[in-house]
Short mmCIF file of C-alpha atoms in Angstrom, two decimals:
data_model
loop_
_atom_site.label_atom_id
_atom_site.label_comp_id
_atom_site.label_asym_id
_atom_site.label_seq_id
_atom_site.Cartn_x
_atom_site.Cartn_y
_atom_site.Cartn_z
CA MET A 14 69.41 94.04 87.45
CA ASN A 15 71.26 95.89 90.27
CA SER A 16 68.29 95.50 92.61
CA LYS A 17 69.07 91.80 92.77
CA LYS A 18 72.65 92.39 93.83
CA HIS A 19 73.15 92.17 97.59
CA ILE A 20 76.20 93.93 99.07
CA VAL A 21 77.33 93.69 102.68
CA ILE A 22 79.44 96.58 104.00
CA VAL A 23 81.35 96.04 107.25
CA GLU A 24 82.59 99.41 108.53
CA ASP A 25 82.78 100.70 112.11
CA GLU A 26 82.79 104.44 111.27
CA ALA A 27 79.10 105.34 111.31
CA ASP A 28 79.32 108.33 108.95
CA LEU A 29 81.32 106.44 106.34
CA LEU A 30 79.03 103.44 106.59
CA ALA A 31 75.99 105.65 106.04
CA ASN A 32 77.63 107.36 103.06
CA TYR A 33 78.57 104.08 101.37
CA GLN A 34 75.13 102.63 102.05
CA ALA A 35 73.32 105.68 100.64
CA ALA A 36 75.47 105.86 97.50
CA LEU A 37 75.10 102.19 96.68
CA GLN A 38 71.38 102.11 97.45
CA GLN A 39 70.83 105.04 95.09
CA HIS A 40 72.25 102.84 92.34
CA GLY A 41 69.78 100.05 93.07
CA TYR A 42 71.87 97.70 95.18
CA GLN A 43 70.45 95.94 98.23
CA ILE A 44 72.69 96.88 101.16
CA THR A 45 73.26 95.29 104.54
CA ALA A 46 75.28 97.64 106.77
CA ILE A 47 77.26 96.02 109.61
CA SER A 48 79.46 97.84 112.13
CA SER A 49 81.26 95.08 114.05
CA ARG A 50 83.16 91.88 113.44
CA GLN A 51 80.83 89.88 115.67
CA GLN A 52 77.74 90.99 113.76
CA ALA A 53 79.47 90.23 110.48
CA GLU A 54 80.49 86.73 111.53
CA THR A 55 76.94 85.95 112.63
CA PHE A 56 75.50 87.26 109.37
CA PHE A 57 77.95 85.44 107.09
CA GLN A 58 77.31 82.16 108.88
CA GLN A 59 73.66 82.46 107.85
CA GLN A 60 74.03 83.76 104.29
CA LEU A 61 76.52 85.11 101.77
CA PRO A 62 75.95 88.29 99.76
CA ASP A 63 76.81 88.89 96.12
CA LEU A 64 79.73 91.10 97.18
CA ALA A 65 81.42 92.01 100.48
CA ILE A 66 83.16 95.28 101.36
CA LEU A 67 85.28 94.91 104.49
CA ASP A 68 87.06 97.51 106.60
CA ILE A 69 90.35 96.13 107.95
CA GLY A 70 90.23 97.73 111.38
CA LEU A 71 87.03 97.14 113.35
CA GLY A 72 86.65 98.42 116.89
CA ASP A 73 89.79 97.61 118.87
CA GLU A 74 90.81 94.86 116.42
CA PRO A 75 93.22 96.33 113.84
CA ASP A 76 93.12 93.25 111.58
CA ALA A 77 89.52 92.05 112.02
CA GLY A 78 88.74 92.62 108.35
CA PHE A 79 91.57 90.31 107.34
CA ASP A 80 90.07 87.56 109.53
CA LEU A 81 86.64 88.10 107.98
CA CYS A 82 88.19 87.97 104.51
CA ARG A 83 89.94 84.69 105.26
CA ASN A 84 86.76 83.11 106.59
CA LEU A 85 84.66 84.33 103.67
CA ARG A 86 87.14 82.98 101.14
CA GLN A 87 86.96 79.58 102.85
CA GLN A 88 83.19 79.68 102.44
CA SER A 89 83.30 80.72 98.79
CA ALA A 90 86.11 80.85 96.24
CA SER A 91 84.13 83.09 93.88
CA LEU A 92 82.56 85.72 96.20
CA PRO A 93 83.93 89.18 95.25
CA ILE A 94 85.63 90.74 98.29
CA LEU A 95 86.81 94.35 98.53
CA ILE A 96 89.10 95.44 101.35
CA LEU A 97 88.37 99.02 102.45
CA THR A 98 90.82 100.79 104.73
CA ALA A 99 92.50 104.04 105.70
CA ARG A 100 95.80 102.18 105.67
CA ASP A 101 97.57 102.12 102.35
CA HIS A 102 100.86 100.42 103.14
CA GLU A 103 101.99 97.84 100.61
CA VAL A 104 102.08 95.14 103.30
CA ASP A 105 98.35 95.67 103.84
CA VAL A 106 97.65 95.30 100.13
CA VAL A 107 99.69 92.11 99.92
CA SER A 108 98.10 90.72 103.10
CA GLY A 109 94.61 91.32 101.78
CA LEU A 110 95.38 89.67 98.46
CA ARG A 111 97.07 86.74 100.17
CA LEU A 112 93.89 86.12 102.14
CA GLY A 113 91.80 86.15 98.98
CA ALA A 114 90.58 89.73 98.52
CA ASP A 115 89.82 90.72 94.93
CA ASP A 116 90.47 94.42 95.28
CA TYR A 117 91.80 96.97 97.76
CA LEU A 118 90.20 100.39 98.19
CA SER A 119 91.37 103.39 100.19
CA LYS A 120 88.76 105.11 102.36
CA ASP A 121 89.45 108.40 100.60
CA ILE A 122 88.17 106.92 97.33
CA SER A 123 85.50 109.02 95.66
CA MET A 124 81.98 107.65 95.52
CA PRO A 125 81.95 107.52 91.69
CA HIS A 126 85.19 105.52 91.82
CA LEU A 127 83.77 103.14 94.44
CA LEU A 128 80.64 102.63 92.34
CA ALA A 129 82.78 101.96 89.26
CA ARG A 130 84.81 99.31 91.08
CA VAL A 131 81.67 97.60 92.40
CA ALA A 132 80.02 97.71 88.97
CA GLY A 133 83.16 96.27 87.41
CA LEU A 134 83.11 93.23 89.67
CA PHE A 135 79.45 92.59 88.94
CA ARG A 136 80.05 93.11 85.22
CA ARG A 137 82.48 90.20 85.26
CA SER A 138 79.81 87.89 86.61
CA ASP A 139 77.25 89.17 84.11
CA LEU A 140 79.67 88.56 81.23
CA SER A 141 80.22 85.06 82.51
CA ASP A 142 76.49 84.41 82.76
CA SER A 143 75.93 85.60 79.19
CA SER A 144 78.87 83.73 77.70
CA GLN A 145 77.78 81.21 75.10
CA GLN A 146 80.92 79.13 75.52
CA LYS A 147 80.65 77.75 79.02
CA GLN A 148 83.86 75.73 78.89
CA TRP A 149 87.11 75.77 76.95
CA GLN A 150 90.47 74.05 77.25
CA GLN A 151 94.12 74.85 76.73
CA GLY A 152 96.18 71.71 77.23
CA PRO A 153 95.70 70.51 80.83
CA LEU A 154 93.87 73.76 81.65
CA THR A 155 90.06 73.76 81.67
CA VAL A 156 88.19 77.04 82.12
CA LEU A 157 84.54 76.85 83.23
CA THR A 158 83.10 80.29 82.57
CA ASP A 159 79.62 79.54 83.87
CA ASN A 160 80.81 79.14 87.45
CA LEU A 161 84.16 80.97 87.25
CA GLN A 162 86.23 77.87 87.91
CA VAL A 163 89.57 76.72 86.57
CA GLN A 164 90.87 73.15 86.55
CA TRP A 165 94.41 71.91 86.00
CA ASN A 166 94.71 68.24 85.11
CA ASN A 167 91.09 67.86 86.30
CA HIS A 168 91.87 69.35 89.71
CA ASN A 169 90.08 72.53 90.76
CA VAL A 170 92.35 75.55 91.25
CA PRO A 171 90.90 77.70 94.10
CA LEU A 172 91.09 81.07 92.36
CA THR A 173 89.37 84.25 93.44
CA VAL A 174 87.15 86.08 90.94
CA THR A 175 89.96 88.46 90.01
CA GLU A 176 92.45 85.61 89.63
CA PHE A 177 90.02 83.70 87.42
CA TRP A 178 89.70 86.57 84.94
CA MET A 179 93.46 87.12 84.90
CA VAL A 180 94.09 83.45 84.09
CA GLN A 181 91.45 83.54 81.36
CA SER A 182 93.02 86.68 79.91
CA LEU A 183 96.45 85.05 79.76
CA ALA A 184 95.53 81.52 78.70
CA ARG A 185 93.00 82.48 76.02
CA TYR A 186 95.82 83.59 73.72
CA PRO A 187 98.98 81.56 74.47
CA GLY A 188 102.20 83.33 73.60
CA GLN A 189 100.61 86.79 73.53
CA VAL A 190 102.12 89.21 76.03
CA LYS A 191 99.57 90.85 78.29
CA THR A 192 100.63 94.10 79.92
CA ARG A 193 99.61 94.82 83.48
CA ASP A 194 97.20 97.46 82.16
CA GLN A 195 95.58 94.88 79.87
CA LEU A 196 95.23 92.43 82.76
CA MET A 197 93.58 95.13 84.85
CA GLN A 198 91.17 95.90 82.02
CA ASP A 199 90.33 92.23 81.44
CA ALA A 200 89.79 91.66 85.17
CA ASN A 201 87.87 94.92 85.64
CA ILE A 202 90.11 96.12 88.45
CA TYR A 203 91.99 99.40 88.82
CA VAL A 204 95.08 98.92 90.97
CA ASP A 205 98.78 99.68 90.81
CA GLU A 206 101.27 97.44 89.01
CA GLY A 207 102.58 95.99 92.26
CA THR A 208 99.13 94.66 93.09
CA ILE A 209 98.93 92.91 89.70
CA THR A 210 102.32 91.36 90.42
CA SER A 211 101.03 90.10 93.78
CA HIS A 212 97.99 88.55 92.07
CA VAL A 213 100.21 86.75 89.55
CA LYS A 214 102.43 85.37 92.34
CA ARG A 215 99.35 84.05 94.12
CA ILE A 216 98.05 82.44 90.92
CA ARG A 217 101.37 80.69 90.30
CA LYS A 218 101.46 79.34 93.86
CA LYS A 219 97.95 77.90 93.53
CA PHE A 220 98.83 76.06 90.32
CA ILE A 221 102.14 74.84 91.74
CA ALA A 222 100.32 73.48 94.79
CA ILE A 223 98.53 71.14 92.35
CA ASP A 224 101.41 70.56 89.93
CA ALA A 225 104.96 71.24 91.12
CA GLU A 226 106.12 71.40 87.48
CA PHE A 227 103.70 74.19 86.51
CA ASP A 228 105.49 76.99 84.65
CA CYS A 229 102.95 78.28 82.11
CA ILE A 230 102.89 81.89 83.32
CA GLU A 231 106.02 83.62 82.09
CA THR A 232 107.18 87.08 83.16
CA VAL A 233 108.25 89.21 80.21
CA HIS A 234 110.43 91.82 81.87
CA GLY A 235 109.48 95.39 81.11
CA MET A 236 106.30 94.29 79.36
CA GLY A 237 104.01 92.00 81.36
CA TYR A 238 103.12 88.30 81.32
CA ARG A 239 102.26 85.59 78.84
CA TRP A 240 100.90 82.06 78.93
CA HIS A 241 102.89 79.41 77.12
CA PRO A 242 101.75 75.80 76.70
#
């Protein structure tokens, strides 16, 4: 199954790029290794992979990865995107999520951890593909699990893959409090609590952009979040 998964890695440090490529190839993934923003832009204009791993700083452009992330998200709402960087400031995490990244990885991450994060993102898609119930509703919310889409009052909500699974986790059981750890488990991501909070803020904004009266995601202080009709 992995041999069919195509991953593009955009990283300008040759040794790191080679290490990531070797580790992922050993686990059966098809890898395209790219070392510059220009090469990446040309490639993505021609085709999209199954997953993209983007370094933030490329060459003399400290935020090139953010620009690539923004452009990729405009091309596809469901493409899994991982931001990979040596920078670990909270502003970088928030910026990456704001632009549509699904996850944020530090360059000092171990290879087993990287592989686990990549496998987790693909596992979400595989679960969706094998789901027998392709569509379900909760009031004005419609969840289409076959193509990872969410609609509110018949309008598509442009969620990322991570955001989709978080909404499904919350809305599937209205009134049930989901802790941040549970949301991470349901979305197959492994981040700090602040990153989960940033995801929830982004989700709310996307629903409110469609319906200014949207208020179905409630913060339960000290516990987590819940969906109420």
